[in-house]
Amino acid sequence: YSKEKPAPAVTSQKLSSDSPNVTGVEQMPSYPGGYDAWMNYLTSHLHYPVAALRNNVQANIQMVFIVDKDGNIRSPRVIKISELTPLDEKVKLADKNGDTTAMDQVDAYNDGLESLKEEAISILRHSPQWIPGRQNGNPVNCQYSLPINFTLK
């Protein structure tokens, strides 16, 4: 048993896409340099939020955004959160019964979860330009989704 906080880790899975604007996109958008370059960008620019770290909040944040025809990231948003460290059911019940200590725990946990969402959106907003998708040889706007996994090791 160690009293030290675990080291934060941020990962992402292989990128996937979905394009509501164009049917049958010939070439999907991509991060310059591919998956390894994307992971390097994530690990060097993304910071595990203090509120999440303090409360041991871990989650997989599923993001969706548009890679526009110029390669810019537009409209990043969270579409799903899979909590890896959900609150204990006893704490949730105590919170419902008005236990102030449990209420504080729930509030701190929710603040941590919110900070993960904000960081995931921020990392996409500050991302370098991507290589846009192409249809008939022309760049097009494409919707893209990917998970950003926040874990403590």
Short mmCIF file of N, CA and C in Angstrom, two decimals:
data_model
loop_
_atom_site.label_atom_id
_atom_site.label_comp_id
_atom_site.label_asym_id
_atom_site.label_seq_id
_atom_site.Cartn_x
_atom_site.Cartn_y
_atom_site.Cartn_z
N TYR A 1 0.84 -1.19 0.00
CA TYR A 1 0.00 0.00 0.00
C TYR A 1 0.87 1.23 0.00
N SER A 2 0.58 2.18 -0.86
CA SER A 2 1.35 3.40 -0.97
C SER A 2 0.43 4.60 -0.77
N LYS A 3 0.91 5.59 -0.05
CA LYS A 3 0.12 6.80 0.17
C LYS A 3 0.25 7.78 -0.99
N GLU A 4 1.19 7.51 -1.91
CA GLU A 4 1.37 8.39 -3.05
C GLU A 4 0.22 8.24 -4.04
N LYS A 5 -0.12 9.34 -4.67
CA LYS A 5 -1.16 9.31 -5.70
C LYS A 5 -0.63 8.55 -6.91
N PRO A 6 -1.47 7.76 -7.55
CA PRO A 6 -1.03 7.08 -8.77
C PRO A 6 -0.72 8.08 -9.87
N ALA A 7 0.14 7.70 -10.76
CA ALA A 7 0.50 8.56 -11.89
C ALA A 7 -0.65 8.60 -12.89
N PRO A 8 -1.00 9.79 -13.37
CA PRO A 8 -2.07 9.88 -14.37
C PRO A 8 -1.59 9.37 -15.72
N ALA A 9 -2.52 8.80 -16.45
CA ALA A 9 -2.24 8.34 -17.80
C ALA A 9 -3.40 8.76 -18.69
N VAL A 10 -3.10 9.15 -19.87
CA VAL A 10 -4.13 9.53 -20.83
C VAL A 10 -3.88 8.74 -22.09
N THR A 11 -4.92 8.08 -22.57
CA THR A 11 -4.78 7.29 -23.78
C THR A 11 -5.95 7.58 -24.71
N SER A 12 -5.82 7.12 -25.90
CA SER A 12 -6.89 7.21 -26.88
C SER A 12 -6.81 5.96 -27.73
N GLN A 13 -7.95 5.50 -28.19
CA GLN A 13 -7.95 4.33 -29.06
C GLN A 13 -7.80 4.78 -30.50
N LYS A 14 -7.64 3.83 -31.39
CA LYS A 14 -7.57 4.16 -32.81
C LYS A 14 -8.76 5.03 -33.17
N LEU A 15 -8.55 5.96 -34.05
CA LEU A 15 -9.57 6.91 -34.42
C LEU A 15 -10.64 6.27 -35.30
N SER A 16 -11.87 6.73 -35.11
CA SER A 16 -12.97 6.26 -35.95
C SER A 16 -13.70 7.48 -36.49
N SER A 17 -14.53 7.28 -37.47
CA SER A 17 -15.23 8.44 -38.01
C SER A 17 -16.62 8.10 -38.48
N ASP A 18 -17.38 9.16 -38.66
CA ASP A 18 -18.75 9.07 -39.13
C ASP A 18 -19.04 10.40 -39.79
N SER A 19 -19.50 10.41 -41.01
CA SER A 19 -19.68 11.66 -41.72
C SER A 19 -21.14 11.86 -42.14
N PRO A 20 -21.85 12.76 -41.42
CA PRO A 20 -23.23 13.02 -41.82
C PRO A 20 -23.31 13.94 -43.04
N ASN A 21 -22.22 14.65 -43.35
CA ASN A 21 -22.24 15.63 -44.42
C ASN A 21 -21.98 15.02 -45.79
N VAL A 22 -21.19 13.96 -45.83
CA VAL A 22 -20.80 13.36 -47.10
C VAL A 22 -21.02 11.87 -47.00
N THR A 23 -21.65 11.29 -48.02
CA THR A 23 -21.86 9.85 -48.05
C THR A 23 -20.68 9.19 -48.76
N GLY A 24 -20.10 8.17 -48.14
CA GLY A 24 -19.01 7.44 -48.77
C GLY A 24 -17.77 8.27 -48.99
N VAL A 25 -17.27 8.90 -47.94
CA VAL A 25 -16.06 9.71 -48.06
C VAL A 25 -14.92 8.82 -48.53
N GLU A 26 -14.22 9.27 -49.55
CA GLU A 26 -13.13 8.48 -50.12
C GLU A 26 -11.93 8.42 -49.19
N GLN A 27 -11.62 9.54 -48.55
CA GLN A 27 -10.48 9.59 -47.63
C GLN A 27 -10.92 10.30 -46.36
N MET A 28 -10.83 9.58 -45.24
CA MET A 28 -11.24 10.15 -43.96
C MET A 28 -10.17 11.11 -43.45
N PRO A 29 -10.58 12.06 -42.61
CA PRO A 29 -9.60 12.97 -42.02
C PRO A 29 -8.62 12.17 -41.15
N SER A 30 -7.45 12.74 -40.95
CA SER A 30 -6.47 12.07 -40.09
C SER A 30 -5.59 13.10 -39.40
N TYR A 31 -5.04 12.67 -38.27
CA TYR A 31 -4.11 13.52 -37.55
C TYR A 31 -2.76 13.44 -38.27
N PRO A 32 -2.08 14.56 -38.51
CA PRO A 32 -0.78 14.51 -39.20
C PRO A 32 0.20 13.59 -38.47
N GLY A 33 0.72 12.62 -39.16
CA GLY A 33 1.65 11.67 -38.55
C GLY A 33 0.97 10.41 -38.03
N GLY A 34 -0.38 10.38 -38.07
CA GLY A 34 -1.12 9.18 -37.68
C GLY A 34 -1.32 9.02 -36.18
N TYR A 35 -1.67 7.79 -35.82
CA TYR A 35 -2.03 7.46 -34.44
C TYR A 35 -0.90 7.76 -33.44
N ASP A 36 0.32 7.38 -33.77
CA ASP A 36 1.44 7.61 -32.85
C ASP A 36 1.64 9.11 -32.60
N ALA A 37 1.52 9.91 -33.64
CA ALA A 37 1.66 11.35 -33.47
C ALA A 37 0.52 11.91 -32.62
N TRP A 38 -0.70 11.38 -32.81
CA TRP A 38 -1.84 11.79 -31.99
C TRP A 38 -1.57 11.48 -30.52
N MET A 39 -1.05 10.28 -30.24
CA MET A 39 -0.74 9.90 -28.86
C MET A 39 0.34 10.80 -28.28
N ASN A 40 1.34 11.15 -29.07
CA ASN A 40 2.38 12.06 -28.60
C ASN A 40 1.78 13.43 -28.26
N TYR A 41 0.88 13.91 -29.12
CA TYR A 41 0.22 15.19 -28.85
C TYR A 41 -0.57 15.10 -27.54
N LEU A 42 -1.36 14.04 -27.39
CA LEU A 42 -2.15 13.88 -26.17
C LEU A 42 -1.28 13.87 -24.92
N THR A 43 -0.27 13.02 -24.92
CA THR A 43 0.53 12.86 -23.70
C THR A 43 1.36 14.11 -23.38
N SER A 44 1.68 14.90 -24.38
CA SER A 44 2.50 16.08 -24.10
C SER A 44 1.67 17.35 -23.82
N HIS A 45 0.40 17.37 -24.23
CA HIS A 45 -0.40 18.58 -24.07
C HIS A 45 -1.57 18.45 -23.09
N LEU A 46 -2.03 17.26 -22.86
CA LEU A 46 -3.19 17.08 -22.00
C LEU A 46 -2.73 16.96 -20.55
N HIS A 47 -3.40 17.67 -19.67
CA HIS A 47 -3.07 17.64 -18.25
C HIS A 47 -4.23 17.03 -17.47
N TYR A 48 -3.91 16.09 -16.61
CA TYR A 48 -4.94 15.46 -15.78
C TYR A 48 -5.43 16.52 -14.80
N PRO A 49 -6.70 16.88 -14.83
CA PRO A 49 -7.20 17.95 -13.97
C PRO A 49 -7.03 17.64 -12.48
N VAL A 50 -6.66 18.66 -11.72
CA VAL A 50 -6.43 18.50 -10.29
C VAL A 50 -7.68 17.99 -9.57
N ALA A 51 -8.85 18.52 -9.94
CA ALA A 51 -10.09 18.09 -9.28
C ALA A 51 -10.34 16.60 -9.49
N ALA A 52 -10.00 16.09 -10.66
CA ALA A 52 -10.17 14.65 -10.94
C ALA A 52 -9.10 13.84 -10.23
N LEU A 53 -7.87 14.33 -10.23
CA LEU A 53 -6.76 13.65 -9.59
C LEU A 53 -6.99 13.54 -8.08
N ARG A 54 -7.40 14.64 -7.48
CA ARG A 54 -7.65 14.70 -6.03
C ARG A 54 -8.72 13.69 -5.59
N ASN A 55 -9.68 13.46 -6.46
CA ASN A 55 -10.82 12.60 -6.10
C ASN A 55 -10.78 11.25 -6.81
N ASN A 56 -9.63 10.91 -7.39
CA ASN A 56 -9.43 9.63 -8.08
C ASN A 56 -10.51 9.35 -9.13
N VAL A 57 -10.89 10.37 -9.86
CA VAL A 57 -11.92 10.22 -10.89
C VAL A 57 -11.24 9.78 -12.19
N GLN A 58 -11.73 8.69 -12.74
CA GLN A 58 -11.23 8.14 -14.00
C GLN A 58 -12.42 7.90 -14.92
N ALA A 59 -12.22 8.15 -16.19
CA ALA A 59 -13.33 7.97 -17.13
C ALA A 59 -12.83 7.88 -18.56
N ASN A 60 -13.65 7.25 -19.38
CA ASN A 60 -13.47 7.26 -20.83
C ASN A 60 -14.44 8.30 -21.36
N ILE A 61 -13.91 9.30 -22.04
CA ILE A 61 -14.74 10.39 -22.56
C ILE A 61 -14.83 10.22 -24.08
N GLN A 62 -16.02 9.94 -24.57
CA GLN A 62 -16.24 9.79 -26.02
C GLN A 62 -16.54 11.16 -26.60
N MET A 63 -15.72 11.58 -27.54
CA MET A 63 -15.83 12.90 -28.14
C MET A 63 -16.32 12.79 -29.58
N VAL A 64 -16.98 13.84 -30.03
CA VAL A 64 -17.34 13.97 -31.44
C VAL A 64 -17.03 15.41 -31.84
N PHE A 65 -16.56 15.59 -33.07
CA PHE A 65 -16.20 16.91 -33.55
C PHE A 65 -16.19 16.89 -35.08
N ILE A 66 -16.08 18.06 -35.65
CA ILE A 66 -16.00 18.21 -37.11
C ILE A 66 -14.55 18.54 -37.47
N VAL A 67 -14.01 17.83 -38.44
CA VAL A 67 -12.76 18.25 -39.07
C VAL A 67 -13.21 18.94 -40.34
N ASP A 68 -13.04 20.28 -40.37
CA ASP A 68 -13.54 21.01 -41.53
C ASP A 68 -12.61 20.85 -42.74
N LYS A 69 -13.03 21.38 -43.86
CA LYS A 69 -12.28 21.18 -45.10
C LYS A 69 -10.89 21.82 -45.08
N ASP A 70 -10.63 22.68 -44.09
CA ASP A 70 -9.30 23.28 -43.92
C ASP A 70 -8.47 22.53 -42.88
N GLY A 71 -9.05 21.48 -42.26
CA GLY A 71 -8.34 20.70 -41.26
C GLY A 71 -8.50 21.21 -39.84
N ASN A 72 -9.34 22.21 -39.64
CA ASN A 72 -9.57 22.75 -38.30
C ASN A 72 -10.59 21.90 -37.55
N ILE A 73 -10.43 21.83 -36.23
CA ILE A 73 -11.39 21.13 -35.38
C ILE A 73 -12.50 22.11 -35.03
N ARG A 74 -13.73 21.70 -35.25
CA ARG A 74 -14.90 22.53 -34.97
C ARG A 74 -15.88 21.76 -34.08
N SER A 75 -16.53 22.49 -33.21
CA SER A 75 -17.64 21.96 -32.39
C SER A 75 -17.32 20.67 -31.63
N PRO A 76 -16.19 20.60 -30.90
CA PRO A 76 -15.95 19.39 -30.11
C PRO A 76 -16.94 19.30 -28.96
N ARG A 77 -17.47 18.09 -28.74
CA ARG A 77 -18.41 17.90 -27.62
C ARG A 77 -18.32 16.47 -27.11
N VAL A 78 -18.74 16.33 -25.87
CA VAL A 78 -18.78 15.02 -25.22
C VAL A 78 -20.10 14.37 -25.57
N ILE A 79 -20.05 13.12 -26.03
CA ILE A 79 -21.29 12.42 -26.33
C ILE A 79 -21.55 11.27 -25.35
N LYS A 80 -20.51 10.84 -24.65
CA LYS A 80 -20.70 9.75 -23.69
C LYS A 80 -19.55 9.75 -22.69
N ILE A 81 -19.89 9.44 -21.45
CA ILE A 81 -18.88 9.29 -20.40
C ILE A 81 -19.06 7.92 -19.79
N SER A 82 -18.00 7.15 -19.78
CA SER A 82 -18.00 5.86 -19.10
C SER A 82 -17.10 6.00 -17.88
N GLU A 83 -17.71 6.04 -16.71
CA GLU A 83 -16.95 6.21 -15.48
C GLU A 83 -16.20 4.92 -15.16
N LEU A 84 -14.92 5.04 -14.85
CA LEU A 84 -14.12 3.87 -14.49
C LEU A 84 -14.04 3.71 -12.97
N THR A 85 -14.38 4.77 -12.24
CA THR A 85 -14.37 4.74 -10.79
C THR A 85 -15.67 5.36 -10.27
N PRO A 86 -16.80 4.68 -10.47
CA PRO A 86 -18.07 5.26 -10.04
C PRO A 86 -18.13 5.38 -8.51
N LEU A 87 -18.93 6.31 -8.07
CA LEU A 87 -19.13 6.49 -6.63
C LEU A 87 -19.77 5.26 -6.01
N ASP A 88 -19.38 4.97 -4.80
CA ASP A 88 -19.95 3.87 -4.03
C ASP A 88 -21.45 4.10 -3.84
N GLU A 89 -22.24 3.05 -3.96
CA GLU A 89 -23.70 3.16 -3.79
C GLU A 89 -24.08 3.68 -2.41
N LYS A 90 -23.30 3.33 -1.38
CA LYS A 90 -23.58 3.82 -0.03
C LYS A 90 -23.44 5.34 0.05
N VAL A 91 -22.45 5.87 -0.65
CA VAL A 91 -22.26 7.32 -0.67
C VAL A 91 -23.44 7.97 -1.38
N LYS A 92 -23.87 7.40 -2.49
CA LYS A 92 -25.01 7.95 -3.22
C LYS A 92 -26.27 7.94 -2.36
N LEU A 93 -26.50 6.85 -1.64
CA LEU A 93 -27.66 6.76 -0.77
C LEU A 93 -27.58 7.77 0.36
N ALA A 94 -26.41 7.90 0.98
CA ALA A 94 -26.22 8.87 2.06
C ALA A 94 -26.45 10.29 1.54
N ASP A 95 -26.02 10.55 0.32
CA ASP A 95 -26.23 11.86 -0.29
C ASP A 95 -27.72 12.15 -0.42
N LYS A 96 -28.49 11.15 -0.88
CA LYS A 96 -29.94 11.32 -1.04
C LYS A 96 -30.62 11.56 0.31
N ASN A 97 -30.03 11.00 1.37
CA ASN A 97 -30.61 11.14 2.71
C ASN A 97 -30.13 12.41 3.42
N GLY A 98 -29.34 13.24 2.72
CA GLY A 98 -28.94 14.52 3.29
C GLY A 98 -27.67 14.50 4.11
N ASP A 99 -26.91 13.43 4.08
CA ASP A 99 -25.63 13.37 4.80
C ASP A 99 -24.67 14.37 4.17
N THR A 100 -24.26 15.39 4.94
CA THR A 100 -23.43 16.45 4.38
C THR A 100 -22.05 15.96 3.94
N THR A 101 -21.49 14.99 4.63
CA THR A 101 -20.19 14.44 4.22
C THR A 101 -20.33 13.75 2.85
N ALA A 102 -21.39 12.98 2.70
CA ALA A 102 -21.64 12.31 1.42
C ALA A 102 -21.91 13.34 0.32
N MET A 103 -22.65 14.39 0.67
CA MET A 103 -22.93 15.45 -0.31
C MET A 103 -21.63 16.07 -0.80
N ASP A 104 -20.70 16.31 0.11
CA ASP A 104 -19.40 16.88 -0.27
C ASP A 104 -18.63 15.92 -1.17
N GLN A 105 -18.68 14.62 -0.87
CA GLN A 105 -18.01 13.62 -1.70
C GLN A 105 -18.60 13.59 -3.10
N VAL A 106 -19.91 13.62 -3.19
CA VAL A 106 -20.58 13.59 -4.49
C VAL A 106 -20.25 14.85 -5.28
N ASP A 107 -20.28 16.01 -4.62
CA ASP A 107 -19.95 17.26 -5.30
C ASP A 107 -18.51 17.25 -5.81
N ALA A 108 -17.57 16.77 -4.99
CA ALA A 108 -16.16 16.72 -5.39
C ALA A 108 -15.97 15.76 -6.57
N TYR A 109 -16.66 14.62 -6.52
CA TYR A 109 -16.57 13.64 -7.60
C TYR A 109 -17.12 14.24 -8.90
N ASN A 110 -18.28 14.88 -8.81
CA ASN A 110 -18.89 15.49 -9.99
C ASN A 110 -18.01 16.61 -10.56
N ASP A 111 -17.36 17.38 -9.67
CA ASP A 111 -16.44 18.41 -10.13
C ASP A 111 -15.27 17.77 -10.89
N GLY A 112 -14.78 16.65 -10.39
CA GLY A 112 -13.70 15.93 -11.06
C GLY A 112 -14.12 15.43 -12.43
N LEU A 113 -15.32 14.88 -12.52
CA LEU A 113 -15.85 14.40 -13.80
C LEU A 113 -16.01 15.55 -14.79
N GLU A 114 -16.53 16.66 -14.31
CA GLU A 114 -16.70 17.84 -15.16
C GLU A 114 -15.35 18.35 -15.66
N SER A 115 -14.33 18.30 -14.80
CA SER A 115 -13.00 18.77 -15.20
C SER A 115 -12.40 17.87 -16.29
N LEU A 116 -12.71 16.57 -16.27
CA LEU A 116 -12.24 15.67 -17.34
C LEU A 116 -12.90 16.04 -18.67
N LYS A 117 -14.20 16.31 -18.64
CA LYS A 117 -14.91 16.72 -19.86
C LYS A 117 -14.32 18.00 -20.42
N GLU A 118 -14.08 18.98 -19.55
CA GLU A 118 -13.53 20.26 -19.99
C GLU A 118 -12.14 20.08 -20.60
N GLU A 119 -11.32 19.22 -20.01
CA GLU A 119 -9.97 19.00 -20.53
C GLU A 119 -10.02 18.29 -21.89
N ALA A 120 -10.92 17.35 -22.04
CA ALA A 120 -11.06 16.64 -23.32
C ALA A 120 -11.48 17.61 -24.44
N ILE A 121 -12.40 18.51 -24.13
CA ILE A 121 -12.84 19.51 -25.11
C ILE A 121 -11.68 20.46 -25.42
N SER A 122 -10.98 20.89 -24.40
CA SER A 122 -9.87 21.83 -24.57
C SER A 122 -8.76 21.25 -25.44
N ILE A 123 -8.41 19.99 -25.22
CA ILE A 123 -7.32 19.39 -25.99
C ILE A 123 -7.67 19.34 -27.48
N LEU A 124 -8.94 19.12 -27.79
CA LEU A 124 -9.35 19.12 -29.20
C LEU A 124 -9.38 20.55 -29.76
N ARG A 125 -9.86 21.49 -28.97
CA ARG A 125 -9.91 22.89 -29.44
C ARG A 125 -8.52 23.43 -29.77
N HIS A 126 -7.52 22.96 -29.04
CA HIS A 126 -6.15 23.45 -29.24
C HIS A 126 -5.31 22.54 -30.14
N SER A 127 -5.93 21.55 -30.70
CA SER A 127 -5.22 20.61 -31.57
C SER A 127 -4.69 21.31 -32.82
N PRO A 128 -3.51 20.89 -33.26
CA PRO A 128 -3.05 21.41 -34.56
C PRO A 128 -4.02 20.98 -35.66
N GLN A 129 -3.87 21.59 -36.81
CA GLN A 129 -4.74 21.23 -37.94
C GLN A 129 -4.57 19.76 -38.30
N TRP A 130 -5.68 19.16 -38.70
CA TRP A 130 -5.69 17.79 -39.17
C TRP A 130 -5.63 17.79 -40.69
N ILE A 131 -5.47 16.63 -41.25
CA ILE A 131 -5.56 16.45 -42.69
C ILE A 131 -7.04 16.20 -42.98
N PRO A 132 -7.69 17.08 -43.75
CA PRO A 132 -9.14 16.94 -43.94
C PRO A 132 -9.51 15.70 -44.76
N GLY A 133 -10.75 15.28 -44.61
CA GLY A 133 -11.28 14.21 -45.44
C GLY A 133 -11.45 14.71 -46.86
N ARG A 134 -11.54 13.76 -47.77
CA ARG A 134 -11.68 14.14 -49.18
C ARG A 134 -12.78 13.31 -49.85
N GLN A 135 -13.48 13.98 -50.74
CA GLN A 135 -14.50 13.35 -51.57
C GLN A 135 -14.32 13.89 -52.98
N ASN A 136 -14.20 12.99 -53.96
CA ASN A 136 -13.96 13.40 -55.35
C ASN A 136 -12.72 14.29 -55.46
N GLY A 137 -11.72 14.01 -54.62
CA GLY A 137 -10.47 14.76 -54.65
C GLY A 137 -10.51 16.10 -53.94
N ASN A 138 -11.68 16.49 -53.42
CA ASN A 138 -11.82 17.79 -52.77
C ASN A 138 -11.96 17.62 -51.25
N PRO A 139 -11.36 18.53 -50.47
CA PRO A 139 -11.53 18.48 -49.02
C PRO A 139 -12.99 18.73 -48.64
N VAL A 140 -13.47 17.99 -47.63
CA VAL A 140 -14.85 18.13 -47.17
C VAL A 140 -14.89 18.15 -45.65
N ASN A 141 -15.97 18.70 -45.10
CA ASN A 141 -16.19 18.66 -43.65
C ASN A 141 -16.63 17.25 -43.27
N CYS A 142 -16.05 16.71 -42.21
CA CYS A 142 -16.42 15.36 -41.74
C CYS A 142 -16.59 15.34 -40.23
N GLN A 143 -17.61 14.66 -39.79
CA GLN A 143 -17.77 14.42 -38.36
C GLN A 143 -16.85 13.27 -37.97
N TYR A 144 -16.23 13.38 -36.80
CA TYR A 144 -15.26 12.39 -36.34
C TYR A 144 -15.51 12.12 -34.88
N SER A 145 -15.32 10.90 -34.45
CA SER A 145 -15.44 10.62 -33.02
C SER A 145 -14.24 9.80 -32.56
N LEU A 146 -13.88 10.05 -31.31
CA LEU A 146 -12.79 9.29 -30.70
C LEU A 146 -12.92 9.34 -29.19
N PRO A 147 -12.40 8.32 -28.50
CA PRO A 147 -12.41 8.33 -27.05
C PRO A 147 -11.11 8.91 -26.51
N ILE A 148 -11.21 9.62 -25.40
CA ILE A 148 -10.03 10.04 -24.65
C ILE A 148 -10.19 9.41 -23.27
N ASN A 149 -9.25 8.55 -22.92
CA ASN A 149 -9.34 7.78 -21.67
C ASN A 149 -8.45 8.39 -20.61
N PHE A 150 -9.05 8.77 -19.50
CA PHE A 150 -8.32 9.30 -18.37
C PHE A 150 -8.24 8.23 -17.29
N THR A 151 -7.04 7.74 -17.05
CA THR A 151 -6.86 6.70 -16.04
C THR A 151 -5.69 7.03 -15.12
N LEU A 152 -5.77 6.55 -13.90
CA LEU A 152 -4.70 6.69 -12.93
C LEU A 152 -4.06 5.33 -12.76
N LYS A 153 -2.75 5.27 -12.91
CA LYS A 153 -2.06 3.98 -12.80
C LYS A 153 -1.29 3.91 -11.50
#
